[in-house]
PDB file of C-alpha atoms and ligand atoms in Angstrom:
ATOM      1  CA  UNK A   1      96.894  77.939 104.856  1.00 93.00           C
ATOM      2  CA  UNK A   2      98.696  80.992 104.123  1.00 98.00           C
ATOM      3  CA  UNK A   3      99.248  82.732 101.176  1.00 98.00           C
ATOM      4  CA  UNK A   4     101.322  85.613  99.302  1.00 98.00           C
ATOM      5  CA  UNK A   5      99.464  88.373  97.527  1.00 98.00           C
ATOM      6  CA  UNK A   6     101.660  90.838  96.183  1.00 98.00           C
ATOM      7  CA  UNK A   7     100.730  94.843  95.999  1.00 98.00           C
ATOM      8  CA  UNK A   8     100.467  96.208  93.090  1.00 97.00           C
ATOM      9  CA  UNK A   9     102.000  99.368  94.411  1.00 97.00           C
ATOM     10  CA  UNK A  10     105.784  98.005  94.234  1.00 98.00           C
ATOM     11  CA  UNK A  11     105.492  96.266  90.733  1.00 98.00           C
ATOM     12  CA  UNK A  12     107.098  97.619  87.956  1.00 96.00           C
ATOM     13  CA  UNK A  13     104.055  99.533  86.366  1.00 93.00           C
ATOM     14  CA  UNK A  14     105.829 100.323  83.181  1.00 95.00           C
ATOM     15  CA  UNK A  15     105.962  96.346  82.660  1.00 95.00           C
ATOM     16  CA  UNK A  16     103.074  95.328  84.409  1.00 91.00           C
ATOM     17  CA  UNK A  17     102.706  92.047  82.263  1.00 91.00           C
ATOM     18  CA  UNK A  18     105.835  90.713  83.708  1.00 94.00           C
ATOM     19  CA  UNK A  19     104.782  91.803  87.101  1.00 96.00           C
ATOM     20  CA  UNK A  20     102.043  89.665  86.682  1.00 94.00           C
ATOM     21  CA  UNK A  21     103.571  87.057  84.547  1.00 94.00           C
ATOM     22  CA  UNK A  22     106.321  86.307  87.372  1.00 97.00           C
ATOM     23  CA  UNK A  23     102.980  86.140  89.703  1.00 98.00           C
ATOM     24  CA  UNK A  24     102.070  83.241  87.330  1.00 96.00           C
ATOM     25  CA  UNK A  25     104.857  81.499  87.613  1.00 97.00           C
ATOM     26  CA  UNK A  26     105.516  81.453  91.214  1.00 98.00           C
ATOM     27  CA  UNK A  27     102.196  80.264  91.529  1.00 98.00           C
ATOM     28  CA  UNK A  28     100.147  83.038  93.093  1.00 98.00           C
ATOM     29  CA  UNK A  29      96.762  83.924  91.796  1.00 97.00           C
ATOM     30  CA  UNK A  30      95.902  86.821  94.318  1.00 98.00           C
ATOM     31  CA  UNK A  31      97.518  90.667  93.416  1.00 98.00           C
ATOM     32  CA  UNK A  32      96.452  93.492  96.028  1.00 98.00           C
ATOM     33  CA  UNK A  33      95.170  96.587  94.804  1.00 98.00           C
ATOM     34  CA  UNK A  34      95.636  99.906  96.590  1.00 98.00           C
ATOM     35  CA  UNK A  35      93.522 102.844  95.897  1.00 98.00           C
ATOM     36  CA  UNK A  36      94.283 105.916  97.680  1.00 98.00           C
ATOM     37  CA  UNK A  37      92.618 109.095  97.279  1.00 98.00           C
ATOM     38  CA  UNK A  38      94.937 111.704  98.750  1.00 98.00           C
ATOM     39  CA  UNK A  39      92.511 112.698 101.535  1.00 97.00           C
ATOM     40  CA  UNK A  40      91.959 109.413 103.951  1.00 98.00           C
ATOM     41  CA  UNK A  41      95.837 108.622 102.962  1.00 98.00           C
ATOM     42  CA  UNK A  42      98.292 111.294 102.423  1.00 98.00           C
ATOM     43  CA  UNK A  43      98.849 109.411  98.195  1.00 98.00           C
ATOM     44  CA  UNK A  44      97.224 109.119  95.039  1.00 98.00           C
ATOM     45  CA  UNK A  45      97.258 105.637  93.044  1.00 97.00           C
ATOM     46  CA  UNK A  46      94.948 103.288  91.258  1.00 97.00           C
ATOM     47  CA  UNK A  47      91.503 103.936  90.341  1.00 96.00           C
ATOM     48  CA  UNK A  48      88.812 101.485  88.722  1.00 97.00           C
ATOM     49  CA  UNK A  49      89.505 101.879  85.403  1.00 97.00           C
ATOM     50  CA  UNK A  50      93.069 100.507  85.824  1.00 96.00           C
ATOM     51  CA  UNK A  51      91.561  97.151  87.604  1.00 97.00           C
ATOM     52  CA  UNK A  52      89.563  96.595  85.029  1.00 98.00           C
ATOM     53  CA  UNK A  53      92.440  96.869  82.562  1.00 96.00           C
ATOM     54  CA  UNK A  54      94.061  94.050  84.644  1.00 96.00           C
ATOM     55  CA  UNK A  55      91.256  92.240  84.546  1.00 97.00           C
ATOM     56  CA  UNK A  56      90.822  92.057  80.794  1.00 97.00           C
ATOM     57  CA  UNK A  57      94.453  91.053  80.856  1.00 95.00           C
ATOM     58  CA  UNK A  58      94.404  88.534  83.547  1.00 95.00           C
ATOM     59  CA  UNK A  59      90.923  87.235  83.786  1.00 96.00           C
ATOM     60  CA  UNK A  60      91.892  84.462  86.522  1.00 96.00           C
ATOM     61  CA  UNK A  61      94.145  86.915  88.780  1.00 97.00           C
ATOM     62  CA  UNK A  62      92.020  87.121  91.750  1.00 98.00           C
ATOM     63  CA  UNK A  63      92.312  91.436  92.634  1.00 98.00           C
ATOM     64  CA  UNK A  64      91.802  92.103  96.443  1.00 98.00           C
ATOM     65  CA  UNK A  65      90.964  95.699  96.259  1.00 99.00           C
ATOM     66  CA  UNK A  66      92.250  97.908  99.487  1.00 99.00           C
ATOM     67  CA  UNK A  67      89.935 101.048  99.353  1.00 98.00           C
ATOM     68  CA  UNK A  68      92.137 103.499 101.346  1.00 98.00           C
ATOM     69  CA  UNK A  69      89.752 106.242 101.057  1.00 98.00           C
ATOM     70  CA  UNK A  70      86.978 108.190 101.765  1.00 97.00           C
ATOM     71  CA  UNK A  71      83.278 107.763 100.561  1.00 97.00           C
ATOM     72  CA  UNK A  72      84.459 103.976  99.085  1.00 98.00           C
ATOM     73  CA  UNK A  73      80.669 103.323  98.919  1.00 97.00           C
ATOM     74  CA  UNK A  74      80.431 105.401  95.916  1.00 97.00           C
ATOM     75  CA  UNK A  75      82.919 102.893  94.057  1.00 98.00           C
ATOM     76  CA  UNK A  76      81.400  99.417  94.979  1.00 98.00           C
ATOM     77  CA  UNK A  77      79.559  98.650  91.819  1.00 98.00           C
ATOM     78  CA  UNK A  78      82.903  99.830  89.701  1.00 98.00           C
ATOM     79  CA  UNK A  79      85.021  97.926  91.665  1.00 98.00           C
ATOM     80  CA  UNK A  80      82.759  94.687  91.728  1.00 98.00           C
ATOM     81  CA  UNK A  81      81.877  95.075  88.385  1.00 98.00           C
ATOM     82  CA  UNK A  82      85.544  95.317  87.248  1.00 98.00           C
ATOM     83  CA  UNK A  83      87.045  92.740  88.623  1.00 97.00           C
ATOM     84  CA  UNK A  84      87.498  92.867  92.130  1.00 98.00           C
ATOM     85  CA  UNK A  85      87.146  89.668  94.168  1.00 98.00           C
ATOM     86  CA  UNK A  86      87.286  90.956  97.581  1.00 99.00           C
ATOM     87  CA  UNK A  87      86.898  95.237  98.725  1.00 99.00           C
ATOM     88  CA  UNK A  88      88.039  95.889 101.958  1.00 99.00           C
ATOM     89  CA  UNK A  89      87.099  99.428 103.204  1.00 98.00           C
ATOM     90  CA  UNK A  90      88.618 101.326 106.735  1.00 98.00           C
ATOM     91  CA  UNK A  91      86.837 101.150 110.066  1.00 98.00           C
ATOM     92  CA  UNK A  92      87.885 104.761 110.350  1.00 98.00           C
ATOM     93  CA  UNK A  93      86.137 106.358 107.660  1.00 98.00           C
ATOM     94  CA  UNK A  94      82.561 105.608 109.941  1.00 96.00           C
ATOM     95  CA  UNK A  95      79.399 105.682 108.482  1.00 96.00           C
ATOM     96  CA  UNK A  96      77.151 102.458 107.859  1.00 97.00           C
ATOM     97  CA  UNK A  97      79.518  99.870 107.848  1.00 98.00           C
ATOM     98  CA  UNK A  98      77.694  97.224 108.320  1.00 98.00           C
ATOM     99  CA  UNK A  99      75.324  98.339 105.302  1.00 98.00           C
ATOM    100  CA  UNK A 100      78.598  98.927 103.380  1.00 98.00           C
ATOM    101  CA  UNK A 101      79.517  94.956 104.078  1.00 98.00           C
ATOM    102  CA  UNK A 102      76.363  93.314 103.040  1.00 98.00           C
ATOM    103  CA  UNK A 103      76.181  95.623  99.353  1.00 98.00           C
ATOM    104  CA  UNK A 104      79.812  94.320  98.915  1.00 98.00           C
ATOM    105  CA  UNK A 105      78.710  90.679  99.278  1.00 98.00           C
ATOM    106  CA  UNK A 106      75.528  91.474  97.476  1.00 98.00           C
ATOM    107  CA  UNK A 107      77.964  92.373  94.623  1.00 98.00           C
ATOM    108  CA  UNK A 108      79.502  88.821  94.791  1.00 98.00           C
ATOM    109  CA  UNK A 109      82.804  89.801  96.252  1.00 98.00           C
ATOM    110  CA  UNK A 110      84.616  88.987  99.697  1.00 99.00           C
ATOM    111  CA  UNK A 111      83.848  91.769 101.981  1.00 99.00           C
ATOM    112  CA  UNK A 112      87.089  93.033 104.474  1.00 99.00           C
ATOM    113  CA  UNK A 113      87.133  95.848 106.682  1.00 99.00           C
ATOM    114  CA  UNK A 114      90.722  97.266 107.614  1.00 99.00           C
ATOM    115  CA  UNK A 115      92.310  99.110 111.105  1.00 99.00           C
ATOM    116  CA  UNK A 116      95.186 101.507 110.928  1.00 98.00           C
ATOM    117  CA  UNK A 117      98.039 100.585 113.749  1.00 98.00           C
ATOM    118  CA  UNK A 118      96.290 103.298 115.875  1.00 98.00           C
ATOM    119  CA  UNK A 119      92.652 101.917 115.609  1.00 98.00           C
ATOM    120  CA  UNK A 120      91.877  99.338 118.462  1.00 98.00           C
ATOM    121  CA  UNK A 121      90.925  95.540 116.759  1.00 98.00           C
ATOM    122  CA  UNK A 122      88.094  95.587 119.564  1.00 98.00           C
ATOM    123  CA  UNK A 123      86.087  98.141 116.959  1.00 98.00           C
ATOM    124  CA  UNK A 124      85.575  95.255 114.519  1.00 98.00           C
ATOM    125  CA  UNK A 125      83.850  93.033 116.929  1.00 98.00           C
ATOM    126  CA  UNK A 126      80.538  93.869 115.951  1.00 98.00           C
ATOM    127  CA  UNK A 127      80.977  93.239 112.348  1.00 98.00           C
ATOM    128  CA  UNK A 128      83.624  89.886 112.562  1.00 98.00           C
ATOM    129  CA  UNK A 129      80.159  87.726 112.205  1.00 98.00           C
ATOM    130  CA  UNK A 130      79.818  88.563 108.533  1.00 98.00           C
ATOM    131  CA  UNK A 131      83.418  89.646 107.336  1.00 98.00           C
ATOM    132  CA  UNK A 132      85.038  87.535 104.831  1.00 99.00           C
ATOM    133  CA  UNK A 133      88.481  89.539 106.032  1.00 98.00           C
ATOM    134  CA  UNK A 134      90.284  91.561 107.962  1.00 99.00           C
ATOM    135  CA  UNK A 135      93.731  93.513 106.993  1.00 99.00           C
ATOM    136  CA  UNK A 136      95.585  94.353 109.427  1.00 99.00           C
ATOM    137  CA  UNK A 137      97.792  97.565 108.967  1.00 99.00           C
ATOM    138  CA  UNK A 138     101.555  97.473 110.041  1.00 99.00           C
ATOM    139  CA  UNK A 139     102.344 100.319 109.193  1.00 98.00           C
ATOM    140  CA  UNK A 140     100.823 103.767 108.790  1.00 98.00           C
ATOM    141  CA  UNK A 141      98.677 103.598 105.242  1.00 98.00           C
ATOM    142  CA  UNK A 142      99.477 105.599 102.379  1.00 98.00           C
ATOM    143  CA  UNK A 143     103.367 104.251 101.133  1.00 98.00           C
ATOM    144  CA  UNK A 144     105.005 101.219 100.001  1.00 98.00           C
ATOM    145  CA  UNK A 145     108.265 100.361 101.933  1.00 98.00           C
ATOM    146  CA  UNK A 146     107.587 101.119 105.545  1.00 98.00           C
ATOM    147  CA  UNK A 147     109.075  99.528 108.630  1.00 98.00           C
ATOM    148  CA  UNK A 148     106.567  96.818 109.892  1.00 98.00           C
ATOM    149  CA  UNK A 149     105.013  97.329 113.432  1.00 98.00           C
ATOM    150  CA  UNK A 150     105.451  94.021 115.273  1.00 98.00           C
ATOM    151  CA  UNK A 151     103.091  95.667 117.906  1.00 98.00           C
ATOM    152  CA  UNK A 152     100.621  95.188 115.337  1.00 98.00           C
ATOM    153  CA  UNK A 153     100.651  91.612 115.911  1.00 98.00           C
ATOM    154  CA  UNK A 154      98.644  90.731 118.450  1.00 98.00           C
ATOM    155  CA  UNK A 155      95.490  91.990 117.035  1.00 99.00           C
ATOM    156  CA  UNK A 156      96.229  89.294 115.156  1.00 99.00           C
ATOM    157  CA  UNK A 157      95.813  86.807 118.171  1.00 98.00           C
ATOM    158  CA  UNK A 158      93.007  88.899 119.309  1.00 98.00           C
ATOM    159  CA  UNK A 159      90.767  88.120 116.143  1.00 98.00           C
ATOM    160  CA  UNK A 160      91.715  84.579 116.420  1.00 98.00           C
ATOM    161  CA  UNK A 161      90.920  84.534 120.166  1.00 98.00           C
ATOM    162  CA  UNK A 162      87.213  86.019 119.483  1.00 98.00           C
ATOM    163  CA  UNK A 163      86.800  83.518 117.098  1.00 98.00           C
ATOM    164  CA  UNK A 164      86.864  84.910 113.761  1.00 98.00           C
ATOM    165  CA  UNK A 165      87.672  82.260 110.853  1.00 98.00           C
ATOM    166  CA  UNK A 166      87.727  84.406 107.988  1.00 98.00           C
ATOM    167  CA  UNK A 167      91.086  84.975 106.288  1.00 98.00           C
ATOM    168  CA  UNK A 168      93.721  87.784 108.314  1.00 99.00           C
ATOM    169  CA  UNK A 169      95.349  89.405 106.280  1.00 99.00           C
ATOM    170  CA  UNK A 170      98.611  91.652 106.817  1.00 99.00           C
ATOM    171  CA  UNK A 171      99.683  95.196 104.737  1.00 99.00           C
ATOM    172  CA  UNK A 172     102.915  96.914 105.532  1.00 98.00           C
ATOM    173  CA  UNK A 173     106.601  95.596 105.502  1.00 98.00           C
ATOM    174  CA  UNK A 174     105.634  92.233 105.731  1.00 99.00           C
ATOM    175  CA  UNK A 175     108.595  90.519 104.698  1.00 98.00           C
ATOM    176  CA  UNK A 176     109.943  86.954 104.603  1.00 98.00           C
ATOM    177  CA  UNK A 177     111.709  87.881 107.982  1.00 98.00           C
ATOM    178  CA  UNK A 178     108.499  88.252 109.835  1.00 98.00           C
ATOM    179  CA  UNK A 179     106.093  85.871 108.024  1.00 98.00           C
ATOM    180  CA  UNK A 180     106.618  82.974 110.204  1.00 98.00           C
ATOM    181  CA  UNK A 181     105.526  84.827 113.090  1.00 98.00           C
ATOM    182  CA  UNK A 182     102.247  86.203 111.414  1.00 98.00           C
ATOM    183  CA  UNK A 183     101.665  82.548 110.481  1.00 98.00           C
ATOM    184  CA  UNK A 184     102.393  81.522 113.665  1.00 98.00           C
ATOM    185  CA  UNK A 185      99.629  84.294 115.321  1.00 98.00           C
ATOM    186  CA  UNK A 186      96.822  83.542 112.559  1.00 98.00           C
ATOM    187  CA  UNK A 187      97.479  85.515 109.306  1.00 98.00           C
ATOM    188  CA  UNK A 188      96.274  83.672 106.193  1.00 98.00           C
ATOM    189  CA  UNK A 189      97.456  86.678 103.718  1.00 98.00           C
ATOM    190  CA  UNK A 190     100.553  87.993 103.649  1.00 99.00           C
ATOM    191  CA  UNK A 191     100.479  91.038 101.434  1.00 99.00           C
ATOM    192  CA  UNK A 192     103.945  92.001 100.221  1.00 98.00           C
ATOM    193  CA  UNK A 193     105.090  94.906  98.151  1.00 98.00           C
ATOM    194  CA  UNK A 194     108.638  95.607  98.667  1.00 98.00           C
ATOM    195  CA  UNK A 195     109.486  92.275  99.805  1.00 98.00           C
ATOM    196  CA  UNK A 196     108.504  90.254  96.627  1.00 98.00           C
ATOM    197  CA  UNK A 197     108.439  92.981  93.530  1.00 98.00           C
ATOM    198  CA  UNK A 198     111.508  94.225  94.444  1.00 98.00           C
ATOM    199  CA  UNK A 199     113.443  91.057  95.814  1.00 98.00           C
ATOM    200  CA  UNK A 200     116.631  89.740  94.218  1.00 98.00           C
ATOM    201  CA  UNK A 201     114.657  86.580  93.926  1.00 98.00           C
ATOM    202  CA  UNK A 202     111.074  86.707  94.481  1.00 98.00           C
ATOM    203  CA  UNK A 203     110.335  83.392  93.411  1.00 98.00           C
ATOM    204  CA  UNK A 204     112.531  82.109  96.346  1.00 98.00           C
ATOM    205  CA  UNK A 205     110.149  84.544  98.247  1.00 98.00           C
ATOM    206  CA  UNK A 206     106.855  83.028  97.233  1.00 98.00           C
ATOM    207  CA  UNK A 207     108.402  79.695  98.010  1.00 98.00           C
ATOM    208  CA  UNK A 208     109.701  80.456 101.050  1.00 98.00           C
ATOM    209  CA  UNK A 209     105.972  81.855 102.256  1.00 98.00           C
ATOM    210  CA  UNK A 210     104.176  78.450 100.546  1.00 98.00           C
ATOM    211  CA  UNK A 211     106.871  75.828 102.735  1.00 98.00           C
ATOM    212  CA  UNK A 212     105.114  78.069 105.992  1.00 98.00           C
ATOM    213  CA  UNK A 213     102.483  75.695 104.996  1.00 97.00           C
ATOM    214  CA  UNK A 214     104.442  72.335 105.118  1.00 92.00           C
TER     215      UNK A 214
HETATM  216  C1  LIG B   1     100.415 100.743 102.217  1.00 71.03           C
HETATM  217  C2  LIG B   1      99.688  99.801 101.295  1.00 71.03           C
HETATM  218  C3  LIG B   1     100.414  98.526 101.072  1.00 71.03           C
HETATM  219  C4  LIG B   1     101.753  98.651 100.423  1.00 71.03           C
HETATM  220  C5  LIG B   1     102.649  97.725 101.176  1.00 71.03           C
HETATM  221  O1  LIG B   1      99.582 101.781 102.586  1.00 71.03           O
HETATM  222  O2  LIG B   1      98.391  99.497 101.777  1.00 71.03           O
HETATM  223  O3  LIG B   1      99.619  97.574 100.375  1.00 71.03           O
HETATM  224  O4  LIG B   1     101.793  98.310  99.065  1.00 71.03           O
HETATM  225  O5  LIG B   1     103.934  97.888 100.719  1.00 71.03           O
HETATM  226  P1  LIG B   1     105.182  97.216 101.409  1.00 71.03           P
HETATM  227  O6  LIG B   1     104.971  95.739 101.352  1.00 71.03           O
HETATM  228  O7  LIG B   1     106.320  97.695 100.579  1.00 71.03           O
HETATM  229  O8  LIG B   1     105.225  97.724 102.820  1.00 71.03           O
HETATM  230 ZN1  LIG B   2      97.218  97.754 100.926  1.00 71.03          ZN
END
């Protein structure tokens, strides 16, 4: 099963109730959530107080929080406590991981851990056992509207190989022209800024991504 969860990042922020509105409609309960804190990622954008404002809104909008930043341990409880349903945190920034992935569950919410195109998949093998996702980078963190990687796609078909089953998900020009290929190598979440806030049409877009499933 794969599914579209739009970023936050591209929506129109000044009407963010029709951004999330249209998300009704095309039947998609998942919207990611980028934080950035202008030292991990060269940009600034959402902190916790802003989820939880889409959370009042939107109680049932599942938020799949992408902490692109360092120290995210210090924002767990805020996060889970506002309304986050998943956290996924960067292999890069070090530290206990591991201990970082078991207080994220121990919050209730899906645990991820993310690798940046120039981070080798191989470093999440230790922690795939108990990882409810991965996120895949194609393209260099920090901005909405990149060029994808497609050399990003066979850690993909690595995880998948090792044996993880948790959902794969996929950050960074992922568009309707290369979803069938991340289906096709494992991805279960396509995340989609540009490609679906900012389509003529996004509804045709989330259809186009559920019939990957038919
Ligand atoms: C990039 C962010 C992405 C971003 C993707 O650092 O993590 O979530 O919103 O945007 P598009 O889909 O426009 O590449
Ligand atoms: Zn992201």
């Amino acid at each position: 099963m794969i599914k579209l969860t739009p970023s936050l990042l591209a929506a129109d922020l000044m009407n963010l109730g029709g951004a999330v509105g249209m998300m009704g409609r095309d039947g998609l309960d998942q919207l990611h959530f980028d934080v950035m804190d202008a030292h991990f990622v060269p940009n600034l954008s959402f902190g916790p107080d802003f989820c939880r404002a889409i959370h009042r809104q939107h109680p049932d909008m599942k938020i799949d929080v992408h902490l692109m930043m360092d120290n995210p341990q210090n924002y767990l409880d805020e996060f889970a406590q506002y309304g986050a349903s998943s956290i996924t945190v960067h292999e890069e920034i070090g530290g206990d991981l591991a201990g970082m992935i078991g207080k994220i569950q121990s919050l209730g919410v899906r645990a991820g851990m993310s690798v940046k195109p120039g981070t080798g998949v191989e470093t999440l093998l230790p922690y795939l056992d108990n990882l409810d996702l991965v996120l895949i980078m194609t393209v260099e963190p920090g901005f909405g509207g990149q060029k994808f990687m497609p050399e990003e796609v066979e850690k993909i078909r690595f995880l998948r190989r090792a044996g993880f089953r948790g959902d794969i998900a996929v950050d960074g020009g992922v568009s309707i022209q290369n979803a069938p290929l991340l289906a096709e190598a494992g991805a279960t979440l396509l995340v989609m800024g540009t490609s679906y806030f900012r389509a003529e049409d996004p509804s045709l877009v989330a259809r186009f991504v559920k019939d990957l499933n038919a």
